Each structure stands twice: as C-alpha cells, then as structure tokens.
CSV table of C-alpha atoms in Angstrom, one decimal:
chain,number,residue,atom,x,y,z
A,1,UNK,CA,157.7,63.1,-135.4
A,2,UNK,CA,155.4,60.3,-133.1
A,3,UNK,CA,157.8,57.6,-132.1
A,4,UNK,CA,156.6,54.4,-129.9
A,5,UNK,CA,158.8,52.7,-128.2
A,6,UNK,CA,158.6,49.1,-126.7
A,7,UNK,CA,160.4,47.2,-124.0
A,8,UNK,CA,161.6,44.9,-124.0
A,9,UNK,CA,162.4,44.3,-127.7
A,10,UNK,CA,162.6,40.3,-127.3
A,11,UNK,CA,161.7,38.1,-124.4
A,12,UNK,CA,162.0,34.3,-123.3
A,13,UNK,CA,160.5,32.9,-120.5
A,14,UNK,CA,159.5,29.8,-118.9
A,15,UNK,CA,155.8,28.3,-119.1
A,16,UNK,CA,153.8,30.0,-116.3
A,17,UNK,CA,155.4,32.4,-115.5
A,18,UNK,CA,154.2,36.3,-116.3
A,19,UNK,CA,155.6,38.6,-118.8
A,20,UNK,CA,155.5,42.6,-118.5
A,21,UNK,CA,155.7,44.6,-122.2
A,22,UNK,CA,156.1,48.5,-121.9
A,23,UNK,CA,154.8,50.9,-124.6
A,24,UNK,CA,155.9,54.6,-124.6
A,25,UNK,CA,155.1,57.5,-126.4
A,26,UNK,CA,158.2,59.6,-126.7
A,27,UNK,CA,157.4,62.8,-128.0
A,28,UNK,CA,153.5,62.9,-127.5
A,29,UNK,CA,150.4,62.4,-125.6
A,30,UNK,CA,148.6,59.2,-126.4
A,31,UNK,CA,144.7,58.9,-125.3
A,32,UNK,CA,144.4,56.0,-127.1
A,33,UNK,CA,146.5,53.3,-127.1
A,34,UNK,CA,146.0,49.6,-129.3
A,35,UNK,CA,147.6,46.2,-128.6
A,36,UNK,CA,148.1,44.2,-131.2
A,37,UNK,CA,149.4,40.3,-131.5
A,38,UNK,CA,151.0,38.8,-134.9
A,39,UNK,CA,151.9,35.3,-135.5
A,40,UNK,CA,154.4,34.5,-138.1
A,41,UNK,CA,153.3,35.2,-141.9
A,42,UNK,CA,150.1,36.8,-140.7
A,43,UNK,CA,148.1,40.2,-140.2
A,44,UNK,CA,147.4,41.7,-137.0
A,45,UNK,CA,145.0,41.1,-135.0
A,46,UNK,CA,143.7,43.5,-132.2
A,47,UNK,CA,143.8,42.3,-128.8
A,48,UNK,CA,142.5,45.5,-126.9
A,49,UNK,CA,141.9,49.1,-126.8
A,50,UNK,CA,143.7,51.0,-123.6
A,51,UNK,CA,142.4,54.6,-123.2
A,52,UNK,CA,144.2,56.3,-120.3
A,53,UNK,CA,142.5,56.4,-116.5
A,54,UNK,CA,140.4,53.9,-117.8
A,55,UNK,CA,139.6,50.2,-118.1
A,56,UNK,CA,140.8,48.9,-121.6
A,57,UNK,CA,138.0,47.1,-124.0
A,58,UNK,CA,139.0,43.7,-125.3
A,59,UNK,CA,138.1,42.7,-128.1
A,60,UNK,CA,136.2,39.1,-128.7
A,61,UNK,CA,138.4,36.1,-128.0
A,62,UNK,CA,141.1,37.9,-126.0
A,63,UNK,CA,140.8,36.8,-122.2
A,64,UNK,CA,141.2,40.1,-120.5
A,65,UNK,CA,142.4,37.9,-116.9
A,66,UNK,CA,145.5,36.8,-119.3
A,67,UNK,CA,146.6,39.7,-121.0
A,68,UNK,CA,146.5,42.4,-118.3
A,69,UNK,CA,146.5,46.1,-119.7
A,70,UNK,CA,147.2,49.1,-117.4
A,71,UNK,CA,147.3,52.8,-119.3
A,72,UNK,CA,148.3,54.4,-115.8
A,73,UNK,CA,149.6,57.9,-118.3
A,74,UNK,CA,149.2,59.6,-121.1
A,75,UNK,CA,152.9,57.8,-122.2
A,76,UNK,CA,152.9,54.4,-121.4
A,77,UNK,CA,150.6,51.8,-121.5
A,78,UNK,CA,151.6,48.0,-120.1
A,79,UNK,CA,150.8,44.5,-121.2
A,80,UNK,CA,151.3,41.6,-118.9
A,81,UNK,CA,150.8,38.2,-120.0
A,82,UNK,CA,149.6,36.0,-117.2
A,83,UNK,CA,150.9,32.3,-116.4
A,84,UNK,CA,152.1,32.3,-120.4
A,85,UNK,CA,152.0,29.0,-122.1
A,86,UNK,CA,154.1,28.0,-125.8
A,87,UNK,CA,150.5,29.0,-127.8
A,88,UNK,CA,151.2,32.4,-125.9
A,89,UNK,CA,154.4,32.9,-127.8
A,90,UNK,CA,154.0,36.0,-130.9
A,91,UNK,CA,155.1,39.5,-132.0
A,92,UNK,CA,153.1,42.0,-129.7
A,93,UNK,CA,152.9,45.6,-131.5
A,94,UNK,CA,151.4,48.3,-130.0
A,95,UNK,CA,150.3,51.7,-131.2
A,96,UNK,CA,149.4,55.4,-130.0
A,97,UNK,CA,147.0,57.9,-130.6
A,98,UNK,CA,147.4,61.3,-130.2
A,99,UNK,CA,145.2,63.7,-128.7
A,100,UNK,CA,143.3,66.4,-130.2
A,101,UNK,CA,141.4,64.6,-133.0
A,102,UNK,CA,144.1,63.5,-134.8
A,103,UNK,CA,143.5,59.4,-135.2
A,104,UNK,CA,146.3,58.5,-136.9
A,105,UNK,CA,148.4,55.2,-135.2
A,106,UNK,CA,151.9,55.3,-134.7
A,107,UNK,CA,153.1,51.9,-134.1
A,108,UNK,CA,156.3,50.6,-132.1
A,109,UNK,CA,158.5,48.3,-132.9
A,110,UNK,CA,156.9,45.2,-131.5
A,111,UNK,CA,158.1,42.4,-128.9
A,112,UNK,CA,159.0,38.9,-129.7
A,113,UNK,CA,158.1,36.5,-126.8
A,114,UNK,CA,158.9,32.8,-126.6
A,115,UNK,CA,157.8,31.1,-124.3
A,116,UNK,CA,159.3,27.8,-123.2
B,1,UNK,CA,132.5,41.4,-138.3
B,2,UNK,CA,135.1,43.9,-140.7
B,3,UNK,CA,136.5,41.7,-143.1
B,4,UNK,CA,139.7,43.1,-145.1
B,5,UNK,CA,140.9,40.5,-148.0
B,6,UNK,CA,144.0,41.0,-149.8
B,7,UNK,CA,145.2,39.4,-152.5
B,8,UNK,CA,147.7,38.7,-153.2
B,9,UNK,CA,148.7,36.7,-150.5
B,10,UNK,CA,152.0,35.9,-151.5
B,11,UNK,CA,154.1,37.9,-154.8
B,12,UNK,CA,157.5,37.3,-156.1
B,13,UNK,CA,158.6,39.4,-159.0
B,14,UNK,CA,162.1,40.8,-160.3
B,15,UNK,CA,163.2,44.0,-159.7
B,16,UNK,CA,161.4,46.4,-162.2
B,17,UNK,CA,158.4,44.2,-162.7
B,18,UNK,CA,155.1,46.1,-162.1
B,19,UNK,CA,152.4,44.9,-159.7
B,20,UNK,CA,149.3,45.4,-158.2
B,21,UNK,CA,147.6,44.4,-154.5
B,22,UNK,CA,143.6,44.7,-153.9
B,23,UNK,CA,142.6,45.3,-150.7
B,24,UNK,CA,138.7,44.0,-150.9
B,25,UNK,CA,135.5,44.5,-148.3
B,26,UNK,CA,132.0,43.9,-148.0
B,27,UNK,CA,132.1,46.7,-145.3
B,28,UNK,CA,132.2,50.4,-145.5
B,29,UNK,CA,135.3,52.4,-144.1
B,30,UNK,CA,135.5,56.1,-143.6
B,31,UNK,CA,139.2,55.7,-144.7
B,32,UNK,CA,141.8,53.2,-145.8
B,33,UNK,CA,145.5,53.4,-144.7
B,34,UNK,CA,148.3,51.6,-146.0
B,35,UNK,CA,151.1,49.7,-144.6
B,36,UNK,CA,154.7,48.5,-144.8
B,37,UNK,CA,156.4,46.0,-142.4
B,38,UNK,CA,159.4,44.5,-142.5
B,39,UNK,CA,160.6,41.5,-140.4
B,40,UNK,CA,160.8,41.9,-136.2
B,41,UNK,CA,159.6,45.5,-136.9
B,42,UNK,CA,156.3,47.2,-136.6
B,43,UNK,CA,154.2,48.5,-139.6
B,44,UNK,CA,155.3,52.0,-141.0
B,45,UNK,CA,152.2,54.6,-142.2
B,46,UNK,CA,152.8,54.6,-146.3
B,47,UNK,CA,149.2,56.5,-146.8
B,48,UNK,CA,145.8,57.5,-145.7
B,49,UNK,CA,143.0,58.0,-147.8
B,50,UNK,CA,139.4,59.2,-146.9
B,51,UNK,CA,137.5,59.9,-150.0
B,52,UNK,CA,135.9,57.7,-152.4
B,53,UNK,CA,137.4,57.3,-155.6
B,54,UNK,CA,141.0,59.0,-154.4
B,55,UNK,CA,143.9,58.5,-155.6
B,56,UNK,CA,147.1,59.0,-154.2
B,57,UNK,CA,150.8,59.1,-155.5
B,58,UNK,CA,154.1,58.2,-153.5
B,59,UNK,CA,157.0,58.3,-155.4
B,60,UNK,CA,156.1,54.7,-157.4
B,61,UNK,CA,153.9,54.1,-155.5
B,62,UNK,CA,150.1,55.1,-156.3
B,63,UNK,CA,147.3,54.3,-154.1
B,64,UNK,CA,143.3,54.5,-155.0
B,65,UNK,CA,140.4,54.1,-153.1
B,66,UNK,CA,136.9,52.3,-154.4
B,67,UNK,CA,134.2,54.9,-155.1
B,68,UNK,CA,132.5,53.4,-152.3
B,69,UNK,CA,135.2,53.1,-150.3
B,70,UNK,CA,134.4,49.0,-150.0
B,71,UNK,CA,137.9,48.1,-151.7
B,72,UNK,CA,141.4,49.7,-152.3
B,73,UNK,CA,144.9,48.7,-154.0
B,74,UNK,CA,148.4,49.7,-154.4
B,75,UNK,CA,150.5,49.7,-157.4
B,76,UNK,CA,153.8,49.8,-157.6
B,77,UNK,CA,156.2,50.6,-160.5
B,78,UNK,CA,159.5,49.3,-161.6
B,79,UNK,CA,159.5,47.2,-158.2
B,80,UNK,CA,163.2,47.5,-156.7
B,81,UNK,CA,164.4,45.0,-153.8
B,82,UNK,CA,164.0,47.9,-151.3
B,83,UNK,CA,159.7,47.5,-151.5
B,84,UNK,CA,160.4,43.5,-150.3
B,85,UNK,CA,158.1,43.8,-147.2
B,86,UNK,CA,154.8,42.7,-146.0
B,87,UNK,CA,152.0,45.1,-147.3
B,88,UNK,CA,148.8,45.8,-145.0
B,89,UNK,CA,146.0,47.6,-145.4
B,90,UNK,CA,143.7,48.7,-142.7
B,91,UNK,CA,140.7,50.4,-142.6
B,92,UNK,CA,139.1,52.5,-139.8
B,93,UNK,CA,135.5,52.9,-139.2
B,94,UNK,CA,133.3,56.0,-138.3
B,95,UNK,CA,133.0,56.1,-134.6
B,96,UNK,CA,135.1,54.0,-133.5
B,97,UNK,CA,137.7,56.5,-132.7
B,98,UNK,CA,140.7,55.7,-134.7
B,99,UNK,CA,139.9,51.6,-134.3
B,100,UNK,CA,141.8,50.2,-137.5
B,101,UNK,CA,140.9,46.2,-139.1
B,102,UNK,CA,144.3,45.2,-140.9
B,103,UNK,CA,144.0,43.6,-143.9
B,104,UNK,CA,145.1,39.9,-144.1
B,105,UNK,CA,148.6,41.2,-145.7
B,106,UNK,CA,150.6,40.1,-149.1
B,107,UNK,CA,153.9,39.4,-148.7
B,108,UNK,CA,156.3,40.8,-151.9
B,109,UNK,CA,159.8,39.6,-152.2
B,110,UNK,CA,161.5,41.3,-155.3
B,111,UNK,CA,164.6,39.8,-156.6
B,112,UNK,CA,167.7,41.3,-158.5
C-alpha cells in the first residue's frame, strides 16, 4: 500500500500565532509532494508543489511568506502557517508522489485548523 | 487556467436510485481520476483513466472518459447509503509531473 499520514489531525490556536502540519510517507519515497487547502462544501484547491531538496512552487494567490513549506526528505514534507488569522482557518490535505514514474497521489487524511 | 465543472453540485436520491455526475472542460487532460471523500478525511483514488473514449467498471460503479478527453462522468447503479460522500474529479496535465486540477465536487447523500 502508499499511506500518508498527517499530524496533527486537528489544531486550534490563537490569532497570530504559527501553526506546524507534518506530512509523512509511511511506506514510500515521495519526490513530489502537493499541499492542498479545502473550505467547507468545496473542492480543493492547490496551494503548492514541495519536491524534496528543493524550493516548493506556489501556485497564484498563495503567499509563499505565510504558508512556509520545507520538504527536508524523501518522507516528510512540513507546512507552517505564519502569524494565522480566522480567514486562515480550513482542512489542509496533502498528498505524495512516488518515485520512479509512477504519478499517482496518495493523499492523507487532512488537518482541521481553527483559528481563534 | 484548468477549469473542471461538475454537475451536479448537490444530489439527493434514495437508496437504489440511479445517477449520473459529468465532469466537464474546455481543457485537454492526459488523464482523469476520480475521487471519494468523506467528511474530516482526505479523498480516496476510485479510478484513473488515460485514454479517450474509455470506460471503466467498479463494481456499480462505471466510469467513461470523453473521446477527447475534455469531459468525464460516473454512474452509479442501485445507489446504497454507503456511496453518500463528496465525488471529485481531477485531471492531470502532460508535463506537469503528476499536477492534478480537482473538479469543483457534487455532493450525494443517499437515503434509506
């Protein structure tokens, strides 16, 4: 199997203060890893593309100074949300890629944040 | 910009109703995948497909791509309250290594 993992599952926290989300890839390498955000009764939206060793591509809209991504391995990728605000608050899914052409996502099981 | 409208947006049938979602684009995709997601959870892989005109069957469940793989749609057969999710489709784009543009999602409830 590909499972994803993400910690934590749900988070609240205070208005300006930072929030760290983990993504692992259990059982696999991932090059590629997605970051996705999803607020309530809609699709998701990509925020960026982390590929590991390297700086992630954001795509248009996403402020790349607020949502921090680090893809320091080929098993976890990090998203930090910067001095969060209420409008900040969503489900954040994230997804891996195996190596070796294979380019089908496996996605985790997303984090709730609130934030207050 | 990759538009994917689905329509759907919103279905509420009784159990063993049948039903159909479209999956519609001006765009071009190299394939079309097909998702599941149920509340607080991530999406869950239900199918790939990557040639035009392809048709796919899971369990009651049958999937078909447009010939010019611009559109899609799922249909599903004597609907049980097990398939209440949110449907998405996404579709991924040559060279853009494994990139995916989600549909905007219909959302089935299915009753007793």
């Amino acid at each position: 199997g590909a499972v994803v993992s993400q910690h934590p599952s749900w988070v609240i926290c205070k208005s300006g203060t930072s929030v760290k989300i983990e993504c692992r890839s259990l059982d696999f390498q991932a090059t590629t890893m997605f970051w996705y955000r999803q607020f309530p009764k809609q699709s998701l939206m990509l925020m960026a593309t982390s590929n590991e060793g390297s700086k992630a591509t954001y795509e248009q809209g996403v402020e790349k100074d607020k949502f921090l991504i680090n893809h320091a391995s080929l098993t976890l990728s990090t998203l930090t949300v910067t001095s969060a605000h209420p409008e900040d608050s969503s489900f954040y899914i994230c997804s891996a890629v195996r190596g070796g052409g294979q380019e089908t996502q496996y996605f985790g099981p997303g984090t709730r944040l609130l934030v207050l | 910009t990759q538009l994917l409208e689905q329509s759907p947006q919103f279905l509420s049938i009784q159990e063993g109703e049948n039903l159909t979602v479209y999956c519609n684009s001006s765009s071009v995709f190299s394939s079309l995948q097909w998702y599941r997601q149920e509340p607080g959870e991530g999406p869950v892989l239900l199918v790939t497909v990557v040639t035009g005109g392809e048709v796919k069957k899971l369990k009651r469940l049958t999937f078909q791509f447009g010939d010019a793989r611009k559109d899609s749609s799922l249909h599903i057969t004597a609907a049980q309250p097990g398939d209440t999710g949110l449907y998405l489709c996404a579709g991924g784009s040559t060279g853009t290594a494994s990139k995916l543009t989600f549909g905007t999602g219909t959302r089935l409830q299915v009753t007793l």
